[in-house]
Coordinates of C-alpha atoms in Angstrom, one line a residue:
M1 CA -15.4 18.4 28.5
E2 CA -14.6 22.0 29.1
Q3 CA -15.2 24.1 25.6
R4 CA -12.5 26.6 25.1
T5 CA -11.2 28.3 21.7
G6 CA -8.2 27.1 19.8
A7 CA -5.8 29.4 21.4
A8 CA -6.9 28.5 24.8
W9 CA -5.5 24.9 24.7
S10 CA -1.7 24.8 25.6
E11 CA 0.5 22.3 24.3
A12 CA 0.5 20.5 27.8
D13 CA -3.4 20.4 27.5
L14 CA -3.2 18.8 24.4
H15 CA -0.6 16.3 25.4
Q16 CA -2.8 15.4 28.4
E17 CA -5.8 14.9 26.0
L18 CA -3.6 12.8 23.6
G19 CA -3.1 10.4 26.7
R20 CA -6.5 10.4 27.8
L21 CA -8.1 9.8 24.7
F22 CA -5.7 7.8 22.8
G23 CA -3.2 6.5 25.2
Y24 CA -0.1 7.9 23.5
A25 CA 2.6 10.0 25.5
A26 CA 3.7 11.7 22.4
F27 CA 2.5 13.1 19.1
R28 CA 3.9 11.9 16.0
P29 CA 5.8 14.1 13.7
H30 CA 3.4 16.8 12.4
Q31 CA 0.4 15.8 14.4
L32 CA 0.6 18.5 16.8
D33 CA 0.9 21.3 14.2
I34 CA -2.2 19.9 12.2
V35 CA -4.2 19.7 15.4
R36 CA -3.3 23.3 16.1
S37 CA -4.2 24.5 12.8
V38 CA -7.8 23.2 13.2
L39 CA -8.1 24.5 16.7
D40 CA -6.9 28.0 15.4
G41 CA -9.7 28.0 12.6
R42 CA -7.2 27.7 9.8
D43 CA -7.5 25.6 6.7
S44 CA -4.7 23.2 5.7
L45 CA -3.4 20.5 3.6
S46 CA -1.6 17.5 5.1
I47 CA 0.3 15.2 3.0
M48 CA 1.3 12.4 5.1
P49 CA 2.3 8.8 4.6
T50 CA -0.1 6.2 5.0
G51 CA 0.2 5.1 8.8
G52 CA 1.3 8.6 9.8
G53 CA -1.7 8.8 12.1
K54 CA -3.8 11.3 10.1
S55 CA -7.3 10.4 11.8
L56 CA -5.9 11.4 15.3
C57 CA -5.4 14.9 13.5
F58 CA -8.9 15.4 13.1
Q59 CA -10.5 13.3 16.0
L60 CA -8.6 15.1 18.6
P61 CA -9.8 18.6 17.7
A62 CA -13.4 17.2 17.1
S63 CA -13.4 16.1 20.8
L64 CA -12.3 19.4 21.9
M65 CA -14.6 21.8 19.7
R66 CA -18.1 22.7 19.9
G67 CA -20.3 21.2 17.1
T68 CA -19.6 18.2 14.9
C69 CA -16.6 17.4 12.6
V70 CA -18.0 16.2 9.3
V71 CA -15.5 13.8 7.9
V72 CA -15.3 13.3 4.1
S73 CA -14.4 9.3 3.7
P74 CA -14.5 7.8 0.2
L75 CA -15.7 4.1 1.1
I76 CA -19.1 3.5 2.9
S77 CA -17.8 -0.2 3.5
L78 CA -15.1 1.3 5.9
M79 CA -17.2 3.8 7.5
K80 CA -18.6 1.2 10.5
D81 CA -15.0 0.4 11.5
Q82 CA -14.0 4.1 11.3
V83 CA -17.0 4.8 13.7
D84 CA -16.4 1.7 16.0
A85 CA -12.6 2.8 16.5
A86 CA -13.4 6.6 17.1
C87 CA -16.1 5.2 19.6
A88 CA -13.9 2.9 21.3
N89 CA -11.4 5.8 22.0
G90 CA -14.5 7.5 23.6
L91 CA -15.6 9.9 20.9
R92 CA -19.2 10.4 19.7
A93 CA -19.2 9.3 16.3
A94 CA -21.6 8.1 13.6
A95 CA -21.9 7.5 10.0
F96 CA -24.7 8.6 7.6
N97 CA -25.0 6.8 4.2
S98 CA -27.1 4.7 2.2
S99 CA -26.5 1.3 4.5
L100 CA -28.6 2.7 7.4
S101 CA -32.4 2.2 7.7
A102 CA -34.7 5.0 7.6
A103 CA -34.9 4.9 11.4
E104 CA -31.0 4.8 11.9
R105 CA -30.6 7.8 9.7
A106 CA -33.4 9.8 11.4
A107 CA -31.6 9.0 14.9
V108 CA -28.2 10.2 13.2
S109 CA -29.9 13.4 11.7
A110 CA -31.2 14.3 15.3
S111 CA -28.0 13.8 17.1
L112 CA -26.4 16.2 14.5
R113 CA -28.9 18.8 14.9
T114 CA -28.5 18.7 18.6
G115 CA -24.6 18.7 18.6
E116 CA -24.5 15.3 20.1
L117 CA -21.8 14.1 17.7
D118 CA -18.3 14.6 17.7
L119 CA -17.7 13.2 14.3
L120 CA -19.9 12.4 11.4
Y121 CA -18.7 10.3 8.6
V122 CA -20.1 10.7 5.2
S123 CA -19.1 10.1 1.6
P124 CA -18.5 12.5 -1.2
E125 CA -21.4 11.2 -3.0
R126 CA -23.7 12.5 -0.3
F127 CA -22.9 16.0 -1.3
G128 CA -24.7 15.3 -4.5
V129 CA -28.1 14.5 -2.8
P130 CA -30.6 17.0 -3.0
G131 CA -31.2 19.1 0.3
F132 CA -28.0 17.7 1.9
W133 CA -26.2 20.9 1.8
E134 CA -29.1 22.6 3.5
A135 CA -29.8 19.9 6.1
L136 CA -26.0 20.3 7.2
A137 CA -26.0 24.1 7.1
A138 CA -28.9 24.0 9.9
C139 CA -26.3 21.9 12.2
P140 CA -23.4 23.0 14.2
V141 CA -20.5 22.0 12.3
S142 CA -17.2 22.7 13.8
F143 CA -15.0 21.9 10.8
F144 CA -14.3 19.4 7.9
A145 CA -11.9 16.8 7.3
I146 CA -11.4 15.6 3.9
D147 CA -9.7 12.3 3.5
E148 CA -8.0 11.0 0.3
A149 CA -8.1 14.7 -0.9
H150 CA -6.1 13.6 -4.1
C151 CA -9.2 12.1 -5.4
I152 CA -10.4 15.7 -6.4
S153 CA -7.4 16.2 -8.7
Q154 CA -7.7 14.9 -12.4
W155 CA -4.1 14.8 -12.3
G156 CA -4.1 12.1 -9.3
H157 CA -4.1 8.4 -9.7
D158 CA -7.7 7.9 -7.9
F159 CA -9.7 10.7 -9.6
R160 CA -13.2 10.6 -8.6
P161 CA -15.8 13.0 -10.0
D162 CA -17.7 12.9 -6.9
Y163 CA -15.1 14.7 -4.9
L164 CA -15.5 18.0 -7.2
A165 CA -18.7 18.6 -5.2
L166 CA -16.4 19.8 -2.1
S167 CA -15.4 22.5 -4.3
G168 CA -18.4 24.3 -2.6
L169 CA -17.5 23.9 0.9
V170 CA -15.5 27.2 1.6
E171 CA -18.4 29.2 0.0
R172 CA -21.0 27.7 1.7
F173 CA -19.5 27.3 5.2
P174 CA -17.0 30.3 5.3
H175 CA -16.7 30.1 9.3
C176 CA -15.6 26.4 9.2
P177 CA -12.1 25.4 8.8
V178 CA -11.3 22.7 6.2
A179 CA -8.4 20.1 6.8
A180 CA -7.6 18.1 3.9
F181 CA -5.6 14.7 4.1
T182 CA -3.9 12.6 1.4
A183 CA -1.0 10.0 1.3
T184 CA 0.1 10.7 -2.1
A185 CA 0.5 13.9 -4.0
T186 CA 3.0 15.0 -6.8
P187 CA 3.6 18.9 -6.6
A188 CA 0.9 19.0 -9.6
V189 CA -1.8 17.1 -7.6
E190 CA -0.8 19.3 -4.4
Q191 CA -1.6 22.5 -6.2
D192 CA -4.9 21.0 -8.0
I193 CA -6.1 20.0 -4.6
L194 CA -5.6 23.8 -3.2
S195 CA -7.0 25.2 -6.1
R196 CA -10.2 23.1 -6.5
L197 CA -11.0 23.1 -2.6
G198 CA -10.2 26.8 -2.5
L199 CA -8.5 26.5 0.7
R200 CA -8.0 30.0 2.5
D201 CA -4.4 30.8 3.2
P202 CA -3.9 27.1 4.0
R203 CA -1.2 25.9 6.1
L204 CA 0.7 23.2 4.0
I205 CA 2.1 20.4 5.9
R206 CA 4.3 18.1 3.9
A207 CA 5.6 14.9 5.7
S208 CA 8.3 12.8 4.4
F209 CA 7.0 10.2 2.2
D210 CA 9.6 8.0 3.8
R211 CA 8.1 4.7 5.5
P212 CA 11.1 3.6 7.5
N213 CA 9.5 0.2 8.4
L214 CA 8.9 -0.9 5.1
F215 CA 11.6 -3.1 3.2
Y216 CA 11.6 -2.9 -0.5
H217 CA 12.6 -5.8 -2.5
V218 CA 12.3 -6.4 -6.1
L219 CA 13.2 -9.5 -8.1
P220 CA 12.7 -10.9 -11.7
K221 CA 10.1 -13.6 -12.2
E222 CA 11.6 -16.8 -12.6
D223 CA 9.0 -19.6 -11.2
L224 CA 6.3 -17.2 -10.0
N225 CA 4.4 -19.7 -7.8
A226 CA 7.5 -21.2 -6.3
Q227 CA 9.0 -17.7 -5.5
L228 CA 5.4 -16.8 -3.9
L229 CA 5.4 -20.1 -1.7
A230 CA 9.0 -19.6 -0.7
F231 CA 7.9 -15.8 0.6
L232 CA 4.8 -16.8 2.3
D233 CA 6.5 -19.7 3.9
R234 CA 9.0 -17.0 5.6
H235 CA 5.7 -15.1 6.8
A236 CA 3.7 -17.9 8.0
G237 CA 0.8 -16.7 10.1
E238 CA 1.1 -12.9 9.0
S239 CA -1.5 -10.9 7.4
G240 CA -0.8 -9.7 3.7
I241 CA -1.9 -8.6 0.3
I242 CA -0.9 -10.0 -2.9
Y243 CA -1.7 -7.7 -5.9
R244 CA -2.4 -9.2 -9.5
S245 CA -3.3 -7.3 -12.6
T246 CA -6.1 -9.0 -14.1
R247 CA -9.2 -10.8 -12.6
K248 CA -8.2 -14.0 -14.1
K249 CA -4.6 -13.7 -12.6
V250 CA -6.5 -13.1 -9.0
E251 CA -8.4 -16.2 -9.5
E252 CA -5.6 -18.4 -10.5
T253 CA -3.3 -17.3 -7.9
A254 CA -6.0 -17.5 -5.1
A255 CA -6.9 -21.0 -6.4
F256 CA -3.4 -22.1 -6.4
L257 CA -2.8 -20.9 -2.9
R258 CA -6.0 -22.6 -1.6
K259 CA -4.5 -26.0 -3.5
K260 CA -1.6 -25.6 -1.3
G261 CA -3.5 -25.5 1.9
L262 CA -3.4 -21.6 2.4
N263 CA -6.3 -19.6 3.5
A264 CA -6.4 -17.2 0.6
G265 CA -9.5 -14.9 -0.5
A266 CA -9.9 -13.5 -3.9
Y267 CA -11.2 -9.8 -4.5
H268 CA -11.7 -7.9 -7.7
A269 CA -14.3 -5.8 -9.4
G270 CA -16.0 -8.8 -11.2
L271 CA -17.3 -10.4 -8.2
P272 CA -20.7 -10.0 -6.8
D273 CA -20.9 -7.0 -4.4
A274 CA -21.9 -9.5 -1.5
E275 CA -18.9 -11.8 -2.3
R276 CA -16.6 -8.7 -2.3
A277 CA -17.8 -7.5 0.9
R278 CA -17.5 -11.1 2.7
A279 CA -13.9 -11.3 1.4
Q280 CA -12.9 -8.0 2.9
E281 CA -14.8 -8.4 6.1
A282 CA -12.8 -11.8 6.5
F283 CA -9.6 -10.1 6.0
R284 CA -10.3 -7.3 8.3
R285 CA -11.3 -9.6 11.0
D286 CA -8.1 -12.1 10.6
E287 CA -10.4 -14.8 9.5
C288 CA -8.6 -15.0 6.1
P289 CA -4.8 -13.5 6.3
L290 CA -4.1 -13.6 2.8
M291 CA -5.9 -11.5 0.1
V292 CA -5.2 -11.8 -3.5
A293 CA -6.6 -8.8 -5.3
T294 CA -6.6 -6.3 -8.3
V295 CA -6.1 -2.8 -7.3
A296 CA -9.8 -2.8 -6.7
F297 CA -8.9 -3.8 -3.0
G298 CA -7.2 -0.6 -2.3
M299 CA -8.4 3.1 -0.9
G300 CA -9.6 2.4 2.6
I301 CA -7.8 -0.7 3.5
D302 CA -7.7 0.4 7.2
K303 CA -6.0 -2.7 8.5
P304 CA -3.0 -1.7 10.7
D305 CA -1.1 -5.1 10.8
V306 CA -0.7 -6.0 7.2
R307 CA 2.8 -7.5 7.3
F308 CA 3.7 -7.5 3.7
V309 CA 2.4 -6.6 0.3
V310 CA 3.4 -8.5 -2.8
H311 CA 3.1 -7.2 -6.4
L312 CA 3.0 -10.3 -8.8
D313 CA 3.1 -7.8 -12.0
L314 CA 4.5 -4.6 -12.6
P315 CA 2.2 -1.9 -11.4
K316 CA 1.1 0.9 -13.6
N317 CA 3.1 3.9 -12.3
L318 CA 5.3 4.8 -9.2
E319 CA 2.4 6.6 -7.4
S320 CA 0.3 3.4 -7.5
Y321 CA 3.0 1.3 -6.2
Y322 CA 3.6 4.0 -3.3
Q323 CA 0.0 3.8 -2.5
E324 CA -0.3 0.2 -2.8
T325 CA 2.8 -0.8 -0.6
G326 CA 1.8 1.9 1.7
R327 CA -1.1 -0.5 3.0
A328 CA 1.8 -2.5 4.8
G329 CA 2.9 -1.7 8.3
R330 CA 0.4 1.1 8.8
D331 CA 1.0 0.3 12.8
G332 CA 4.7 1.3 12.3
D333 CA 6.0 -2.3 12.8
P334 CA 8.1 -3.8 10.2
A335 CA 6.7 -5.1 6.9
H336 CA 8.0 -6.3 3.7
C337 CA 7.0 -5.1 0.2
L338 CA 8.1 -7.7 -2.7
L339 CA 7.8 -6.8 -6.4
L340 CA 8.1 -9.6 -9.1
Y341 CA 8.1 -8.5 -12.5
S342 CA 8.9 -9.6 -16.1
P343 CA 9.1 -7.9 -19.6
A344 CA 5.6 -9.5 -20.4
D345 CA 4.3 -7.0 -17.8
M346 CA 5.9 -4.0 -19.3
S347 CA 4.4 -5.4 -22.7
Q348 CA 0.9 -5.4 -21.0
L349 CA 1.4 -2.0 -19.5
L350 CA 2.4 -0.4 -23.0
Y351 CA -0.4 -2.2 -24.5
F352 CA -3.2 -0.8 -22.2
A353 CA -1.6 2.8 -22.5
R354 CA -1.9 2.5 -26.3
Q355 CA -5.6 2.0 -26.1
I356 CA -6.0 5.6 -24.7
E357 CA -7.3 7.8 -27.4
D358 CA -6.3 11.2 -25.8
E359 CA -2.6 11.6 -27.0
E360 CA -1.4 13.7 -24.3
Q361 CA -2.8 11.3 -21.5
R362 CA -1.4 8.2 -23.5
S363 CA 2.1 9.9 -23.5
I364 CA 2.1 10.4 -19.8
T365 CA 0.8 7.0 -19.0
E366 CA 3.7 5.5 -21.3
K367 CA 6.3 7.6 -19.4
Q368 CA 4.6 6.5 -16.1
A369 CA 5.2 2.7 -17.0
Y370 CA 8.7 3.4 -18.3
A371 CA 9.4 5.0 -15.1
M372 CA 8.1 2.1 -13.3
L373 CA 10.3 -0.4 -15.3
E374 CA 13.3 1.9 -14.4
Y375 CA 12.6 1.6 -10.6
A376 CA 12.5 -2.2 -11.0
E377 CA 15.8 -2.2 -13.2
R378 CA 18.2 0.0 -11.8
N379 CA 20.6 -1.0 -9.2
Q380 CA 20.0 1.9 -6.9
C381 CA 18.5 2.3 -3.5
R382 CA 14.5 1.8 -3.9
R383 CA 13.7 4.2 -1.1
K384 CA 15.9 7.0 -2.9
A385 CA 14.3 6.2 -6.4
L386 CA 10.8 6.3 -4.7
L387 CA 11.1 9.3 -2.6
A388 CA 12.7 11.1 -5.5
Y389 CA 9.6 10.6 -7.5
F390 CA 7.5 12.8 -5.1
G391 CA 10.3 15.3 -5.1
E392 CA 11.9 14.6 -2.0
T393 CA 15.7 13.8 -1.4
Y394 CA 16.8 10.8 0.8
P395 CA 19.8 12.1 2.5
E396 CA 21.7 9.0 3.5
P397 CA 23.8 6.8 1.2
N398 CA 22.5 3.8 2.2
C399 CA 18.8 3.3 3.4
G400 CA 19.6 0.0 5.1
G401 CA 16.0 -1.0 4.1
C402 CA 15.9 -2.4 0.6
D403 CA 17.5 -5.1 -1.3
V404 CA 20.0 -3.0 -3.0
C405 CA 21.2 -1.3 0.2
T406 CA 21.5 -4.5 2.1
G407 CA 23.5 -6.3 -0.8
E408 CA 20.7 -8.7 -1.6
I409 CA 21.3 -8.0 -5.1
A410 CA 24.4 -7.1 -7.4
E411 CA 25.3 -6.7 -10.9
E412 CA 27.5 -9.0 -12.8
D413 CA 28.9 -8.7 -16.3
Y414 CA 27.0 -10.9 -18.6
T415 CA 28.3 -9.4 -22.0
I416 CA 29.6 -12.7 -23.5
E417 CA 26.4 -14.6 -22.4
A418 CA 24.3 -11.5 -23.9
Q419 CA 26.4 -11.9 -27.3
K420 CA 25.5 -15.7 -27.5
A421 CA 21.6 -15.0 -27.0
L422 CA 21.6 -12.2 -29.4
S423 CA 23.5 -14.1 -31.9
A424 CA 21.2 -16.8 -31.7
M425 CA 18.3 -14.4 -32.3
V426 CA 20.2 -13.0 -35.3
R427 CA 21.1 -16.2 -36.9
S428 CA 17.5 -17.6 -36.5
G429 CA 16.2 -14.7 -38.5
C430 CA 14.5 -12.8 -35.4
R431 CA 11.4 -14.8 -36.2
F432 CA 11.3 -17.0 -33.1
G433 CA 10.1 -16.7 -29.3
R434 CA 12.2 -17.5 -26.2
V435 CA 11.7 -21.0 -26.0
L436 CA 13.3 -21.8 -29.2
I437 CA 16.3 -19.4 -28.7
M438 CA 16.8 -21.3 -25.4
D439 CA 16.7 -24.6 -27.4
I440 CA 19.4 -23.3 -29.9
L441 CA 21.6 -22.0 -26.9
M442 CA 21.2 -25.2 -25.0
G443 CA 21.5 -27.7 -28.0
A444 CA 18.3 -29.3 -27.8
D445 CA 17.5 -32.2 -30.0
S446 CA 13.8 -31.0 -30.3
R447 CA 11.5 -31.6 -33.4
R448 CA 11.4 -27.7 -33.8
I449 CA 15.3 -27.5 -34.0
R450 CA 15.3 -30.5 -36.6
E451 CA 12.3 -28.9 -38.7
T452 CA 14.0 -25.6 -38.8
G453 CA 17.7 -27.2 -39.4
F454 CA 18.9 -25.0 -36.7
Q455 CA 21.1 -27.7 -35.2
S456 CA 23.7 -26.6 -37.9
L457 CA 23.8 -22.8 -36.8
P458 CA 27.4 -21.7 -35.0
T459 CA 25.4 -20.8 -32.0
Y460 CA 23.8 -24.1 -31.7
G461 CA 24.8 -25.7 -28.3
V462 CA 27.2 -22.6 -27.1
G463 CA 25.2 -22.4 -23.9
K464 CA 25.4 -25.9 -22.5
D465 CA 27.4 -24.7 -19.8
R466 CA 24.2 -22.8 -18.3
S467 CA 21.0 -23.9 -17.2
R468 CA 17.9 -23.3 -19.1
R469 CA 16.6 -21.3 -15.9
F470 CA 19.7 -19.1 -16.5
W471 CA 19.2 -18.3 -20.1
R472 CA 15.4 -17.8 -19.2
Y473 CA 16.5 -14.8 -16.7
L474 CA 19.2 -13.6 -19.3
I475 CA 17.0 -13.3 -22.2
D476 CA 14.2 -11.5 -19.9
A477 CA 17.3 -9.0 -18.7
L478 CA 17.9 -8.4 -22.3
T479 CA 14.3 -7.6 -23.1
R480 CA 13.9 -5.5 -19.9
Q481 CA 17.0 -3.3 -20.6
G482 CA 16.0 -2.7 -24.4
L483 CA 18.6 -5.0 -26.2
A484 CA 15.9 -7.2 -27.4
A485 CA 12.2 -6.4 -28.3
V486 CA 9.1 -8.8 -27.9
E487 CA 7.0 -8.3 -30.9
G488 CA 3.6 -10.0 -31.5
V489 CA 0.7 -11.0 -28.9
D490 CA -0.5 -14.4 -30.3
Y491 CA 3.1 -15.6 -31.3
P492 CA 5.7 -13.3 -29.8
I493 CA 9.1 -13.2 -31.5
L494 CA 12.3 -11.4 -30.1
R495 CA 14.0 -8.8 -32.2
V496 CA 17.6 -7.5 -31.8
T497 CA 17.3 -3.6 -31.1
E498 CA 20.0 -1.2 -32.2
S499 CA 21.3 -1.2 -28.3
G500 CA 21.5 -5.0 -28.7
W501 CA 23.6 -4.7 -31.9
E502 CA 26.0 -2.5 -29.8
T503 CA 26.5 -5.1 -27.3
L504 CA 27.1 -7.5 -30.3
R505 CA 29.8 -5.1 -31.2
G506 CA 31.2 -5.3 -27.9
K507 CA 29.4 -2.9 -25.4
P508 CA 29.3 -4.4 -22.2
F509 CA 26.3 -5.7 -20.6
H510 CA 25.4 -6.1 -17.0
A511 CA 22.3 -7.5 -15.3
M512 CA 21.2 -7.9 -11.6
R513 CA 22.3 -11.2 -9.9
I514 CA 20.9 -12.7 -7.0
V515 CA 23.3 -13.1 -4.3
E516 CA 21.3 -13.4 -1.4
T517 CA 17.3 -14.3 -0.8
R518 CA 17.1 -14.2 2.9
A519 CA 13.9 -12.6 4.1
R520 CA 14.6 -9.0 5.9
K521 CA 11.5 -7.7 7.8
S522 CA 13.1 -4.1 8.3
R523 CA 15.7 -2.0 9.4
K524 CA 14.5 -2.0 13.0
P525 CA 16.7 -4.5 15.2
E526 CA 14.9 -7.4 16.7
A527 CA 16.0 -6.3 20.2
E528 CA 13.6 -3.5 20.0
L529 CA 10.7 -5.8 19.4
G530 CA 11.4 -8.1 22.2
P531 CA 8.1 -8.8 24.2
D532 CA 7.4 -12.4 25.7
E533 CA 6.3 -13.8 22.1
A534 CA 4.1 -16.6 24.0
L535 CA 2.4 -13.8 26.2
F536 CA 1.8 -11.6 23.2
Q537 CA 0.2 -14.6 21.1
L538 CA -2.2 -15.3 24.3
L539 CA -3.0 -11.3 24.3
R540 CA -3.7 -11.7 20.6
A541 CA -6.1 -14.6 21.0
E542 CA -7.9 -12.5 24.0
R543 CA -8.3 -9.4 21.6
T544 CA -9.8 -11.9 19.0
R545 CA -12.2 -13.0 21.5
L546 CA -13.5 -9.7 22.6
A547 CA -13.5 -8.4 18.9
R548 CA -15.8 -11.3 17.9
E549 CA -18.1 -10.5 21.0
A550 CA -18.2 -7.0 20.0
E551 CA -18.5 -7.5 16.3
V552 CA -15.4 -5.3 15.1
P553 CA -12.3 -5.9 13.5
P554 CA -9.5 -7.0 16.2
Y555 CA -7.5 -3.8 15.5
V556 CA -10.4 -1.8 16.8
I557 CA -9.6 -3.2 20.1
F558 CA -5.8 -2.8 20.2
H559 CA -3.1 -2.7 17.6
D560 CA -0.5 -5.2 17.7
S561 CA 2.0 -2.5 18.8
T562 CA -0.2 -2.2 21.9
L563 CA -0.3 -5.8 22.7
R564 CA 3.6 -5.9 22.4
D565 CA 4.2 -3.0 24.6
M566 CA 1.7 -4.7 27.1
A567 CA 3.6 -8.2 26.8
S568 CA 6.8 -6.5 27.3
R569 CA 5.7 -4.4 30.5
K570 CA 3.2 -6.9 32.0
P571 CA 1.2 -4.3 34.0
A572 CA -0.3 -5.7 37.2
S573 CA -2.9 -2.9 37.6
L574 CA -5.5 -0.8 35.8
Q575 CA -3.3 2.2 36.7
A576 CA -0.2 0.4 35.3
M577 CA -2.1 -0.5 32.1
L578 CA -2.5 3.2 31.4
D579 CA 1.4 3.2 30.8
V580 CA 1.1 1.0 27.9
S581 CA 1.0 2.9 24.5
G582 CA -2.3 2.9 22.9
V583 CA -4.4 2.3 26.0
G584 CA -6.4 5.4 26.9
E585 CA -9.2 5.7 29.6
R586 CA -12.1 4.6 27.6
K587 CA -10.5 1.4 26.4
L588 CA -8.9 0.8 29.9
G589 CA -12.6 0.9 31.1
L590 CA -14.0 -1.5 28.3
Y591 CA -10.9 -4.1 28.2
G592 CA -8.3 -3.6 30.9
D593 CA -9.6 -6.1 33.4
A594 CA -9.8 -8.7 30.4
F595 CA -6.2 -8.2 29.3
L596 CA -5.2 -8.0 33.0
A597 CA -6.6 -11.5 33.7
V598 CA -4.7 -13.0 30.6
I599 CA -1.2 -11.3 32.2
E600 CA -1.9 -12.7 35.7
A601 CA -2.8 -16.0 34.6
Y602 CA 0.4 -16.1 32.5
R603 CA 2.3 -14.9 35.7
E604 CA 0.8 -17.8 37.5
S605 CA 1.6 -20.4 35.1
G606 CA 5.3 -19.8 35.8
A607 CA 5.9 -19.2 32.0

């Protein structure tokens, strides 16, 4: 490869290298600007959504520049996959971390000193190891790429003290540009990153936070397990993550799914390291398609073909929700994000928030929880609300990619029903929970009703015309919207709030009504996804075989989107295979013949 200065690489040259290395005909939005900044020796902070192709932004210039790009990556467990993926595209890459043997570390160090590496992946903790700075200074470093840069900010949702050591990069390596990347950063976090890293006249590249391929769907919890099974049935055979708020809930949901015959793994911080590693590896390699997890299963989930993310509990804030849903559809193909929530979720969030000793942090955490609830409760475009949180205005009146904009939910006037339920609470003395209130409304002949004498209340039996499920939903809606409050932990009771008294006096009450529950996968028309499905599945099977031989996750071989394009084009030669998106020269040499053989056999079968 000819070595040139940044300015010597024309746009045509960079497009040629893009195709040679990665097999792509065009850059995604902002990628070319970031690559050009690195080649020009300029610092940059790039805020790009998950799946925006940030790794290409440092891998491409690393292949063109003298010396080694040092990539700061937060998870040692992910580095092997990152190295495998880079090597599969023809780059010279290695990781330097504690998982290597002494001999392996010595070999990597030797390659680094002699400039034989394009990319070196290290963790932020490595910069705290005595002598590492000095060893690095003796090597030909071309530039630094800092992944998950929001971790350096104490205002961020994933602050990691080890990242603070990176504040010394600019001073120690004044001639090396620094390219920082993050998928989530509020304006406050953005300024904190710039300040702590000390970036010099940085180029700030803020891409849209919109993920057009994600469909956002929010529902109140009714029968949680039944709702989950119905959703998974519509996504059979697909890979997905199911988030739960506690370790206990993770174990319960994973056990439930296994009992139903589904291949579901469990992941949380309470499991032994080896068990967590096995679960993560099985998920990456498509051996276990469903992962039930706490948010401990988070940063660094690099699997591109996650087709759905389900939250069975309310996330702690919108930034976390965005980050977690962003693990779906990183390959750009359609993906579904479902959130199920209940008043109990909000009570739990507030309980945890109120355990925070620092008054300012406690107030911030409570406000974030209420903002998360408002997102779930308000009958407005999910995408518009989510982008507004990050200071971005969505320009269209209808996004076509959420339950509100597609008409899957609507509001209904439930004023009379609300008055009945609130009256039952008042007349029973606001001393009982939801179950007894529903018994009063339904006119149940239960022992508790007889013991309390509530069969004589004016509200006894006024709700017989509705199902018990309806009243459960309505009482939940009353608490979610603040007309009733749940008090107590061991024996929760319902109390009517001032807003509830206003409704008793005649103020209208509206709640969301489910009018359509069909699963929507994305705004992208199915016609755009139209490869031959049978051939696509055969190509996937071949990819799995090759991945097992190479001991890498299947997506390191090719992404699903590449296989879809291959199934659609049905190339008959190696030269034609280069026209498939995602097939570069290196991967053509490694895998081209194997996939051509599958396509040829498919043709000969007459399918």
